[in-house]
């Protein structure tokens, strides 16, 4: 791994130890071993050529230089965590093109009015709407979802009743 990765990783560990005042708790929070936390803090100490913590068997305290270092780097670690969280959440949002086939009247009166809210909630999804009443070959037309106002007789298609229509379109 790159030196930049190790440097950022070591800063994350340093900030966690500084905030928890515990190598063991920091190791648990970061899902690392206590030995790894200790090694990375020692590596950071060598890199900085300075003592950042005063450590006894019962206490972990920041040195005056450690306090200054924490003030200067804690926001970097917090920003890196926010970026990672953003990237993780963005990659988990549904995306792609959704091909939907439905009768014209159903699309206009029921589904169409719901699409703006859906598009706002899932901006990475685009739509291809096929508004036709006739039953099409769904595989050939590469349709993802087809809504019909009748029961399908085609056994090669997975169907589910999603509701009953009690109003006239």
Tab-separated table of N, CA and C in Angstrom:
chain	number	residue	atom	x	y	z
A	1	UNK	N	0.831	-1.180	0.000
A	1	UNK	CA	0.000	0.000	0.000
A	1	UNK	C	0.874	1.240	0.000
A	2	UNK	N	0.307	2.337	-0.476
A	2	UNK	CA	1.074	3.569	-0.635
A	2	UNK	C	1.378	4.213	0.715
A	3	UNK	N	2.391	5.065	0.690
A	3	UNK	CA	2.742	5.811	1.900
A	3	UNK	C	1.602	6.734	2.322
A	4	UNK	N	0.900	7.308	1.330
A	4	UNK	CA	-0.226	8.210	1.640
A	4	UNK	C	-1.325	7.447	2.367
A	5	UNK	N	-1.599	6.209	1.917
A	5	UNK	CA	-2.621	5.402	2.584
A	5	UNK	C	-2.211	5.133	4.027
A	6	UNK	N	-0.957	4.716	4.230
A	6	UNK	CA	-0.495	4.433	5.595
A	6	UNK	C	-0.523	5.690	6.466
A	7	UNK	N	-0.161	6.828	5.889
A	7	UNK	CA	-0.160	8.063	6.659
A	7	UNK	C	-1.585	8.412	7.097
A	8	UNK	N	-2.541	8.325	6.187
A	8	UNK	CA	-3.932	8.624	6.541
A	8	UNK	C	-4.460	7.597	7.546
A	9	UNK	N	-4.143	6.332	7.318
A	9	UNK	CA	-4.576	5.281	8.243
A	9	UNK	C	-3.997	5.523	9.636
A	10	UNK	N	-2.743	5.912	9.699
A	10	UNK	CA	-2.122	6.196	10.994
A	10	UNK	C	-2.775	7.402	11.666
A	11	UNK	N	-3.170	8.413	10.869
A	11	UNK	CA	-3.863	9.567	11.445
A	11	UNK	C	-5.222	9.157	12.009
A	12	UNK	N	-5.922	8.269	11.302
A	12	UNK	CA	-7.207	7.770	11.789
A	12	UNK	C	-7.007	7.082	13.138
A	13	UNK	N	-5.989	6.257	13.227
A	13	UNK	CA	-5.701	5.553	14.484
A	13	UNK	C	-5.328	6.545	15.583
A	14	UNK	N	-4.464	7.503	15.249
A	14	UNK	CA	-4.058	8.513	16.236
A	14	UNK	C	-5.273	9.261	16.783
A	15	UNK	N	-6.147	9.739	15.894
A	15	UNK	CA	-7.316	10.506	16.323
A	15	UNK	C	-8.229	9.638	17.193
A	16	UNK	N	-8.390	8.382	16.816
A	16	UNK	CA	-9.248	7.488	17.613
A	16	UNK	C	-8.666	7.281	19.014
A	17	UNK	N	-7.371	7.052	19.105
A	17	UNK	CA	-6.732	6.870	20.418
A	17	UNK	C	-6.831	8.160	21.224
A	18	UNK	N	-6.622	9.290	20.565
A	18	UNK	CA	-6.700	10.577	21.269
A	18	UNK	C	-8.111	10.822	21.796
A	19	UNK	N	-9.098	10.444	21.041
A	19	UNK	CA	-10.487	10.679	21.461
A	19	UNK	C	-10.957	9.697	22.530
A	20	UNK	N	-10.542	8.439	22.412
A	20	UNK	CA	-10.997	7.436	23.389
A	20	UNK	C	-10.082	7.345	24.602
A	21	UNK	N	-8.869	7.822	24.448
A	21	UNK	CA	-7.841	7.714	25.493
A	21	UNK	C	-7.566	6.257	25.859
A	22	UNK	N	-7.692	5.387	24.835
A	22	UNK	CA	-7.505	3.968	25.083
A	22	UNK	C	-7.067	3.265	23.806
A	23	UNK	N	-5.948	2.548	23.877
A	23	UNK	CA	-5.486	1.769	22.733
A	23	UNK	C	-6.433	0.596	22.489
A	24	UNK	N	-6.873	-0.045	23.559
A	24	UNK	CA	-7.754	-1.209	23.428
A	24	UNK	C	-9.104	-0.811	22.853
A	25	UNK	N	-9.707	0.252	23.372
A	25	UNK	CA	-11.005	0.709	22.857
A	25	UNK	C	-10.875	1.164	21.406
A	26	UNK	N	-9.786	1.827	21.094
A	26	UNK	CA	-9.565	2.266	19.711
A	26	UNK	C	-9.440	1.065	18.784
A	27	UNK	N	-8.724	0.057	19.233
A	27	UNK	CA	-8.580	-1.157	18.421
A	27	UNK	C	-9.944	-1.778	18.166
A	28	UNK	N	-10.781	-1.855	19.198
A	28	UNK	CA	-12.132	-2.407	19.032
A	28	UNK	C	-12.957	-1.556	18.071
A	29	UNK	N	-12.915	-0.243	18.237
A	29	UNK	CA	-13.691	0.655	17.376
A	29	UNK	C	-13.267	0.567	15.912
A	30	UNK	N	-11.977	0.356	15.697
A	30	UNK	CA	-11.445	0.314	14.332
A	30	UNK	C	-11.342	-1.108	13.779
A	31	UNK	N	-11.777	-2.081	14.555
A	31	UNK	CA	-11.661	-3.515	14.218
A	31	UNK	C	-10.233	-3.879	13.834
A	32	UNK	N	-9.333	-3.470	14.695
A	32	UNK	CA	-7.918	-3.805	14.568
A	32	UNK	C	-7.476	-4.475	15.862
A	33	UNK	N	-6.317	-5.076	15.836
A	33	UNK	CA	-5.772	-5.623	17.081
A	33	UNK	C	-5.102	-4.489	17.853
A	34	UNK	N	-5.026	-4.655	19.152
A	34	UNK	CA	-4.352	-3.657	19.983
A	34	UNK	C	-2.886	-3.546	19.592
A	35	UNK	N	-2.295	-4.661	19.189
A	35	UNK	CA	-0.893	-4.648	18.757
A	35	UNK	C	-0.720	-3.799	17.500
A	36	UNK	N	-1.664	-3.890	16.577
A	36	UNK	CA	-1.588	-3.084	15.357
A	36	UNK	C	-1.702	-1.605	15.688
A	37	UNK	N	-2.632	-1.266	16.563
A	37	UNK	CA	-2.786	0.131	16.972
A	37	UNK	C	-1.487	0.627	17.594
A	38	UNK	N	-0.918	-0.152	18.457
A	38	UNK	CA	0.330	0.226	19.108
A	38	UNK	C	1.459	0.402	18.085
A	39	UNK	N	1.568	-0.541	17.129
A	39	UNK	CA	2.607	-0.446	16.089
A	39	UNK	C	2.425	0.797	15.223
A	40	UNK	N	1.199	1.095	14.839
A	40	UNK	CA	0.952	2.245	13.966
A	40	UNK	C	1.223	3.555	14.705
A	41	UNK	N	0.906	3.609	16.009
A	41	UNK	CA	1.210	4.812	16.795
A	41	UNK	C	2.721	4.972	16.918
A	42	UNK	N	3.427	3.867	17.105
A	42	UNK	CA	4.896	3.933	17.161
A	42	UNK	C	5.473	4.419	15.827
A	43	UNK	N	4.902	3.948	14.710
A	43	UNK	CA	5.359	4.388	13.389
A	43	UNK	C	5.112	5.891	13.218
A	44	UNK	N	3.960	6.365	13.679
A	44	UNK	CA	3.646	7.789	13.596
A	44	UNK	C	4.598	8.592	14.481
A	45	UNK	N	4.912	8.062	15.642
A	45	UNK	CA	5.862	8.707	16.554
A	45	UNK	C	7.234	8.845	15.888
A	46	UNK	N	7.671	7.775	15.212
A	46	UNK	CA	8.962	7.827	14.498
A	46	UNK	C	8.915	8.839	13.350
A	47	UNK	N	7.814	8.855	12.618
A	47	UNK	CA	7.659	9.773	11.490
A	47	UNK	C	7.693	11.226	11.969
A	48	UNK	N	7.002	11.503	13.058
A	48	UNK	CA	6.950	12.866	13.602
A	48	UNK	C	8.189	13.209	14.427
A	49	UNK	N	8.937	12.194	14.796
A	49	UNK	CA	10.099	12.368	15.678
A	49	UNK	C	9.688	13.092	16.961
A	50	UNK	N	8.519	12.696	17.466
A	50	UNK	CA	8.019	13.341	18.678
A	50	UNK	C	7.097	12.409	19.434
A	51	UNK	N	7.066	12.587	20.728
A	51	UNK	CA	6.170	11.830	21.588
A	51	UNK	C	4.785	12.478	21.521
A	52	UNK	N	3.756	11.686	21.144
A	52	UNK	CA	2.403	12.222	21.022
A	52	UNK	C	1.534	11.856	22.217
A	53	UNK	N	1.878	10.739	22.874
A	53	UNK	CA	1.114	10.277	24.028
A	53	UNK	C	2.046	10.001	25.192
A	54	UNK	N	1.556	10.236	26.391
A	54	UNK	CA	2.170	9.710	27.598
A	54	UNK	C	1.266	8.548	27.992
A	55	UNK	N	1.862	7.376	28.067
A	55	UNK	CA	1.056	6.164	28.265
A	55	UNK	C	1.550	5.391	29.471
A	56	UNK	N	0.616	5.041	30.341
A	56	UNK	CA	0.909	4.142	31.449
A	56	UNK	C	-0.010	2.935	31.290
A	57	UNK	N	0.059	2.007	32.206
A	57	UNK	CA	-0.804	0.827	32.120
A	57	UNK	C	-2.267	1.199	32.313
A	58	UNK	N	-2.540	2.336	32.941
A	58	UNK	CA	-3.923	2.721	33.225
A	58	UNK	C	-4.401	3.965	32.479
A	59	UNK	N	-3.503	4.759	31.961
A	59	UNK	CA	-3.900	6.026	31.354
A	59	UNK	C	-3.177	6.258	30.031
A	60	UNK	N	-3.885	6.925	29.125
A	60	UNK	CA	-3.306	7.413	27.880
A	60	UNK	C	-3.625	8.896	27.823
A	61	UNK	N	-2.603	9.715	27.829
A	61	UNK	CA	-2.774	11.171	27.797
A	61	UNK	C	-2.009	11.729	26.617
A	62	UNK	N	-2.574	12.731	25.985
A	62	UNK	CA	-1.861	13.432	24.922
A	62	UNK	C	-0.780	14.322	25.523
A	63	UNK	N	0.351	14.389	24.883
A	63	UNK	CA	1.378	15.356	25.259
A	63	UNK	C	0.932	16.718	24.715
A	64	UNK	N	1.563	17.793	25.141
A	64	UNK	CA	1.208	19.099	24.568
A	64	UNK	C	1.337	19.118	23.036
A	65	UNK	N	2.384	18.472	22.523
A	65	UNK	CA	2.535	18.382	21.070
A	65	UNK	C	1.431	17.511	20.463
A	66	UNK	N	1.035	16.459	21.168
A	66	UNK	CA	-0.054	15.597	20.715
A	66	UNK	C	-1.372	16.345	20.617
A	67	UNK	N	-1.619	17.256	21.574
A	67	UNK	CA	-2.836	18.079	21.552
A	67	UNK	C	-2.833	18.965	20.312
A	68	UNK	N	-1.705	19.602	20.038
A	68	UNK	CA	-1.592	20.461	18.852
A	68	UNK	C	-1.753	19.650	17.563
A	69	UNK	N	-1.147	18.481	17.549
A	69	UNK	CA	-1.239	17.615	16.368
A	69	UNK	C	-2.695	17.184	16.143
A	70	UNK	N	-3.392	16.831	17.224
A	70	UNK	CA	-4.797	16.449	17.122
A	70	UNK	C	-5.637	17.607	16.575
A	71	UNK	N	-5.388	18.811	17.067
A	71	UNK	CA	-6.138	19.984	16.583
A	71	UNK	C	-5.955	20.188	15.083
A	72	UNK	N	-4.763	19.859	14.579
A	72	UNK	CA	-4.478	20.090	13.160
A	72	UNK	C	-4.919	18.945	12.247
A	73	UNK	N	-5.072	17.751	12.788
A	73	UNK	CA	-5.378	16.625	11.894
A	73	UNK	C	-6.753	15.993	12.099
A	74	UNK	N	-7.434	16.285	13.192
A	74	UNK	CA	-8.733	15.646	13.446
A	74	UNK	C	-9.736	15.971	12.340
A	75	UNK	N	-9.748	17.212	11.870
A	75	UNK	CA	-10.696	17.577	10.805
A	75	UNK	C	-10.392	16.837	9.505
A	76	UNK	N	-9.112	16.542	9.237
A	76	UNK	CA	-8.756	15.773	8.035
A	76	UNK	C	-9.335	14.365	8.105
A	77	UNK	N	-9.224	13.748	9.257
A	77	UNK	CA	-9.764	12.401	9.457
A	77	UNK	C	-11.286	12.430	9.347
A	78	UNK	N	-11.916	13.424	9.957
A	78	UNK	CA	-13.374	13.531	9.880
A	78	UNK	C	-13.830	13.730	8.436
A	79	UNK	N	-13.118	14.548	7.684
A	79	UNK	CA	-13.467	14.765	6.274
A	79	UNK	C	-13.266	13.488	5.455
A	80	UNK	N	-12.200	12.760	5.707
A	80	UNK	CA	-11.957	11.506	4.986
A	80	UNK	C	-13.074	10.499	5.279
A	81	UNK	N	-13.536	10.456	6.518
A	81	UNK	CA	-14.647	9.560	6.880
A	81	UNK	C	-15.931	9.978	6.170
A	82	UNK	N	-16.175	11.284	6.075
A	82	UNK	CA	-17.359	11.769	5.362
A	82	UNK	C	-17.309	11.410	3.884
A	83	UNK	N	-16.144	11.552	3.270
A	83	UNK	CA	-15.990	11.201	1.858
A	83	UNK	C	-16.239	9.715	1.665
A	84	UNK	N	-15.678	8.908	2.531
A	84	UNK	CA	-15.878	7.465	2.415
A	84	UNK	C	-17.354	7.104	2.588
A	85	UNK	N	-17.995	7.725	3.565
A	85	UNK	CA	-19.414	7.478	3.792
A	85	UNK	C	-20.237	7.885	2.582
A	86	UNK	N	-19.907	9.025	1.995
A	86	UNK	CA	-20.605	9.491	0.806
A	86	UNK	C	-20.430	8.503	-0.341
A	87	UNK	N	-19.204	8.078	-0.568
A	87	UNK	CA	-18.947	7.147	-1.666
A	87	UNK	C	-19.640	5.815	-1.441
A	88	UNK	N	-19.646	5.350	-0.226
A	88	UNK	CA	-20.307	4.087	0.089
A	88	UNK	C	-21.806	4.198	-0.118
A	89	UNK	N	-22.393	5.284	0.378
A	89	UNK	CA	-23.842	5.429	0.231
A	89	UNK	C	-24.225	5.642	-1.229
A	90	UNK	N	-23.420	6.384	-2.001
A	90	UNK	CA	-23.721	6.608	-3.411
A	90	UNK	C	-23.631	5.312	-4.207
A	91	UNK	N	-22.668	4.467	-3.859
A	91	UNK	CA	-22.516	3.229	-4.626
A	91	UNK	C	-23.614	2.221	-4.309
A	92	UNK	N	-24.342	2.437	-3.211
A	92	UNK	CA	-25.405	1.517	-2.847
A	92	UNK	C	-26.776	1.971	-3.336
A	93	UNK	N	-26.836	3.165	-3.940
A	93	UNK	CA	-28.106	3.631	-4.478
A	93	UNK	C	-28.416	2.898	-5.766
A	94	UNK	N	-29.675	2.572	-6.007
A	94	UNK	CA	-30.036	1.921	-7.272
A	94	UNK	C	-29.715	2.844	-8.444
A	95	UNK	N	-29.272	2.250	-9.525
A	95	UNK	CA	-28.953	3.039	-10.702
A	95	UNK	C	-29.206	2.216	-11.953
A	96	UNK	N	-29.261	2.900	-13.086
A	96	UNK	CA	-29.435	2.236	-14.366
A	96	UNK	C	-30.723	2.659	-15.039
A	97	UNK	N	-31.008	1.990	-16.146
A	97	UNK	CA	-32.214	2.289	-16.910
A	97	UNK	C	-33.272	1.235	-16.596
A	98	UNK	N	-34.451	1.693	-16.238
A	98	UNK	CA	-35.565	0.813	-15.913
A	98	UNK	C	-36.560	0.880	-17.071
A	99	UNK	N	-36.758	-0.260	-17.729
A	99	UNK	CA	-37.674	-0.332	-18.872
A	99	UNK	C	-39.031	-0.835	-18.383
A	100	UNK	N	-40.058	0.026	-18.504
A	100	UNK	CA	-41.391	-0.274	-17.990
A	100	UNK	C	-42.390	-0.241	-19.139
A	101	UNK	N	-43.239	-1.262	-19.170
A	101	UNK	CA	-44.308	-1.317	-20.164
A	101	UNK	C	-45.639	-1.340	-19.438
A	102	UNK	N	-46.588	-0.510	-19.897
A	102	UNK	CA	-47.910	-0.464	-19.281
A	102	UNK	C	-48.895	0.166	-20.253
A	103	UNK	N	-50.180	-0.044	-20.013
A	103	UNK	CA	-51.190	0.600	-20.849
A	103	UNK	C	-51.126	2.127	-20.720
A	104	UNK	N	-51.463	2.820	-21.790
A	104	UNK	CA	-51.403	4.279	-21.832
A	104	UNK	C	-52.200	4.903	-20.687
A	105	UNK	N	-53.428	4.491	-20.516
A	105	UNK	CA	-54.285	5.096	-19.487
A	105	UNK	C	-53.723	4.901	-18.080
A	106	UNK	N	-53.190	3.733	-17.811
A	106	UNK	CA	-52.590	3.462	-16.501
A	106	UNK	C	-51.368	4.352	-16.298
A	107	UNK	N	-50.554	4.476	-17.325
A	107	UNK	CA	-49.367	5.325	-17.237
A	107	UNK	C	-49.715	6.778	-16.984
A	108	UNK	N	-50.721	7.282	-17.683
A	108	UNK	CA	-51.116	8.683	-17.535
A	108	UNK	C	-51.772	8.973	-16.190
A	109	UNK	N	-52.665	8.114	-15.764
A	109	UNK	CA	-53.468	8.445	-14.587
A	109	UNK	C	-52.874	8.018	-13.256
A	110	UNK	N	-52.130	6.922	-13.222
A	110	UNK	CA	-51.668	6.409	-11.928
A	110	UNK	C	-50.141	6.433	-11.803
A	111	UNK	N	-49.465	5.785	-12.707
A	111	UNK	CA	-48.008	5.659	-12.586
A	111	UNK	C	-47.300	6.966	-12.921
A	112	UNK	N	-47.709	7.640	-13.980
A	112	UNK	CA	-47.062	8.887	-14.398
A	112	UNK	C	-46.930	9.917	-13.294
A	113	UNK	N	-47.988	10.199	-12.551
A	113	UNK	CA	-47.885	11.186	-11.470
A	113	UNK	C	-46.917	10.774	-10.350
A	114	UNK	N	-46.621	9.491	-10.224
A	114	UNK	CA	-45.707	9.033	-9.179
A	114	UNK	C	-44.242	9.103	-9.611
A	115	UNK	N	-43.969	9.175	-10.895
A	115	UNK	CA	-42.595	9.124	-11.392
A	115	UNK	C	-41.712	10.291	-10.927
A	116	UNK	N	-42.188	11.536	-10.872
A	116	UNK	CA	-41.297	12.606	-10.395
A	116	UNK	C	-40.765	12.371	-8.973
A	117	UNK	N	-41.616	11.911	-8.072
A	117	UNK	CA	-41.155	11.635	-6.696
A	117	UNK	C	-40.159	10.485	-6.684
A	118	UNK	N	-40.424	9.456	-7.500
A	118	UNK	CA	-39.507	8.324	-7.582
A	118	UNK	C	-38.159	8.784	-8.150
A	119	UNK	N	-38.204	9.596	-9.205
A	119	UNK	CA	-36.966	10.096	-9.828
A	119	UNK	C	-36.171	10.973	-8.868
A	120	UNK	N	-36.871	11.730	-8.043
A	120	UNK	CA	-36.176	12.564	-7.057
A	120	UNK	C	-35.498	11.702	-5.997
A	121	UNK	N	-36.172	10.653	-5.581
A	121	UNK	CA	-35.617	9.765	-4.555
A	121	UNK	C	-34.461	8.918	-5.094
A	122	UNK	N	-34.558	8.524	-6.375
A	122	UNK	CA	-33.533	7.682	-6.998
A	122	UNK	C	-33.032	8.357	-8.269
A	123	UNK	N	-32.221	9.402	-8.126
A	123	UNK	CA	-31.796	10.181	-9.296
A	123	UNK	C	-30.912	9.413	-10.282
A	124	UNK	N	-30.320	8.323	-9.880
A	124	UNK	CA	-29.452	7.565	-10.787
A	124	UNK	C	-30.230	6.573	-11.645
A	125	UNK	N	-31.544	6.534	-11.492
A	125	UNK	CA	-32.370	5.643	-12.313
A	125	UNK	C	-33.019	6.467	-13.416
A	126	UNK	N	-32.877	5.992	-14.648
A	126	UNK	CA	-33.572	6.595	-15.770
A	126	UNK	C	-34.674	5.648	-16.213
A	127	UNK	N	-35.648	6.175	-16.930
A	127	UNK	CA	-36.809	5.391	-17.331
A	127	UNK	C	-36.921	5.314	-18.840
A	128	UNK	N	-37.366	4.177	-19.311
A	128	UNK	CA	-37.821	4.012	-20.679
A	128	UNK	C	-39.232	3.471	-20.552
A	129	UNK	N	-40.200	4.274	-20.942
A	129	UNK	CA	-41.601	3.875	-20.809
A	129	UNK	C	-42.157	3.440	-22.158
A	130	UNK	N	-42.789	2.289	-22.154
A	130	UNK	CA	-43.484	1.771	-23.339
A	130	UNK	C	-44.958	1.761	-22.978
A	131	UNK	N	-45.676	2.787	-23.456
A	131	UNK	CA	-47.098	2.907	-23.124
A	131	UNK	C	-47.914	2.288	-24.257
A	132	UNK	N	-48.262	1.039	-24.062
A	132	UNK	CA	-49.046	0.316	-25.072
A	132	UNK	C	-49.919	-0.704	-24.359
A	133	UNK	N	-51.088	-0.929	-24.882
A	133	UNK	CA	-52.021	-1.867	-24.256
A	133	UNK	C	-51.828	-3.293	-24.710
A	134	UNK	N	-51.183	-3.470	-25.862
A	134	UNK	CA	-51.025	-4.829	-26.356
A	134	UNK	C	-49.918	-5.559	-25.605
A	135	UNK	N	-50.057	-6.861	-25.504
A	135	UNK	CA	-49.067	-7.684	-24.813
A	135	UNK	C	-47.905	-7.911	-25.764
A	136	UNK	N	-46.711	-7.585	-25.306
A	136	UNK	CA	-45.515	-7.672	-26.131
A	136	UNK	C	-44.639	-8.821	-25.641
A	137	UNK	N	-43.682	-9.192	-26.474
A	137	UNK	CA	-42.670	-10.162	-26.062
A	137	UNK	C	-41.695	-9.405	-25.154
A	138	UNK	N	-41.801	-9.636	-23.858
A	138	UNK	CA	-41.037	-8.863	-22.888
A	138	UNK	C	-39.530	-9.107	-22.980
A	139	UNK	N	-39.145	-10.329	-23.317
A	139	UNK	CA	-37.721	-10.616	-23.455
A	139	UNK	C	-37.143	-9.919	-24.673
A	140	UNK	N	-37.863	-9.983	-25.762
A	140	UNK	CA	-37.400	-9.371	-27.006
A	140	UNK	C	-37.290	-7.855	-26.860
A	141	UNK	N	-38.255	-7.261	-26.176
A	141	UNK	CA	-38.237	-5.804	-25.988
A	141	UNK	C	-37.372	-5.373	-24.797
A	142	UNK	N	-36.763	-6.344	-24.117
A	142	UNK	CA	-35.886	-6.087	-22.958
A	142	UNK	C	-36.600	-5.267	-21.879
A	143	UNK	N	-37.840	-5.607	-21.629
A	143	UNK	CA	-38.646	-4.926	-20.615
A	143	UNK	C	-38.337	-5.494	-19.236
A	144	UNK	N	-38.114	-4.582	-18.280
A	144	UNK	CA	-37.853	-5.006	-16.901
A	144	UNK	C	-39.148	-5.253	-16.145
A	145	UNK	N	-40.107	-4.350	-16.320
A	145	UNK	CA	-41.386	-4.445	-15.610
A	145	UNK	C	-42.509	-4.171	-16.602
A	146	UNK	N	-43.513	-5.011	-16.572
A	146	UNK	CA	-44.713	-4.785	-17.378
A	146	UNK	C	-45.915	-4.800	-16.443
A	147	UNK	N	-46.728	-3.778	-16.558
A	147	UNK	CA	-47.940	-3.700	-15.756
A	147	UNK	C	-49.106	-3.910	-16.720
A	148	UNK	N	-49.935	-4.872	-16.411
A	148	UNK	CA	-51.089	-5.180	-17.263
A	148	UNK	C	-52.338	-5.235	-16.416
A	149	UNK	N	-53.458	-4.954	-17.045
A	149	UNK	CA	-54.738	-4.957	-16.342
A	149	UNK	C	-55.480	-6.263	-16.565
A	150	UNK	N	-54.719	-7.331	-16.734
A	150	UNK	CA	-55.296	-8.650	-16.960
A	150	UNK	C	-54.323	-9.700	-16.441
A	151	UNK	N	-54.750	-10.916	-16.380
A	151	UNK	CA	-53.858	-11.988	-15.972
A	151	UNK	C	-53.109	-12.501	-17.191
A	152	UNK	N	-51.838	-12.843	-16.988
A	152	UNK	CA	-51.017	-13.335	-18.089
A	152	UNK	C	-51.248	-14.832	-18.283
A	153	UNK	N	-51.318	-15.233	-19.536
A	153	UNK	CA	-51.443	-16.652	-19.871
A	153	UNK	C	-50.077	-17.243	-20.236
A	154	UNK	N	-49.061	-16.388	-20.335
A	154	UNK	CA	-47.719	-16.812	-20.719
A	154	UNK	C	-47.001	-17.364	-19.485
A	155	UNK	N	-46.731	-18.655	-19.499
A	155	UNK	CA	-46.106	-19.288	-18.330
A	155	UNK	C	-44.607	-19.040	-18.237
A	156	UNK	N	-44.013	-18.449	-19.280
A	156	UNK	CA	-42.581	-18.144	-19.240
A	156	UNK	C	-42.319	-16.810	-18.533
A	157	UNK	N	-43.374	-16.122	-18.150
A	157	UNK	CA	-43.259	-14.818	-17.507
A	157	UNK	C	-43.668	-14.947	-16.034
A	158	UNK	N	-42.877	-14.360	-15.149
A	158	UNK	CA	-43.201	-14.346	-13.730
A	158	UNK	C	-44.191	-13.214	-13.503
A	159	UNK	N	-45.343	-13.538	-12.946
A	159	UNK	CA	-46.362	-12.521	-12.705
A	159	UNK	C	-46.733	-12.468	-11.232
A	160	UNK	N	-47.168	-11.289	-10.822
A	160	UNK	CA	-47.653	-11.093	-9.456
A	160	UNK	C	-48.792	-10.094	-9.503
A	161	UNK	N	-49.801	-10.369	-8.770
A	161	UNK	CA	-50.879	-9.395	-8.620
A	161	UNK	C	-50.374	-8.336	-7.656
A	162	UNK	N	-50.445	-7.085	-8.067
A	162	UNK	CA	-49.991	-5.994	-7.196
A	162	UNK	C	-51.148	-5.159	-6.689
A	163	UNK	N	-52.339	-5.448	-7.160
A	163	UNK	CA	-53.491	-4.703	-6.670
A	163	UNK	C	-54.690	-4.888	-7.544
A	164	UNK	N	-55.742	-4.197	-7.145
A	164	UNK	CA	-56.989	-4.229	-7.888
A	164	UNK	C	-57.318	-2.802	-8.274
A	165	UNK	N	-57.837	-2.649	-9.439
A	165	UNK	CA	-58.207	-1.337	-9.915
A	165	UNK	C	-59.710	-1.171	-9.778
A	166	UNK	N	-60.131	-0.295	-8.895
A	166	UNK	CA	-61.559	-0.104	-8.631
A	166	UNK	C	-62.119	1.153	-9.281
A	167	UNK	N	-61.246	1.901	-9.926
A	167	UNK	CA	-61.721	3.133	-10.548
A	167	UNK	C	-61.608	3.038	-12.051
A	168	UNK	N	-62.392	3.800	-12.731
A	168	UNK	CA	-62.307	3.822	-14.177
A	168	UNK	C	-61.159	4.730	-14.589
A	169	UNK	N	-60.410	4.286	-15.562
A	169	UNK	CA	-59.304	5.112	-16.041
A	169	UNK	C	-59.884	6.065	-17.024
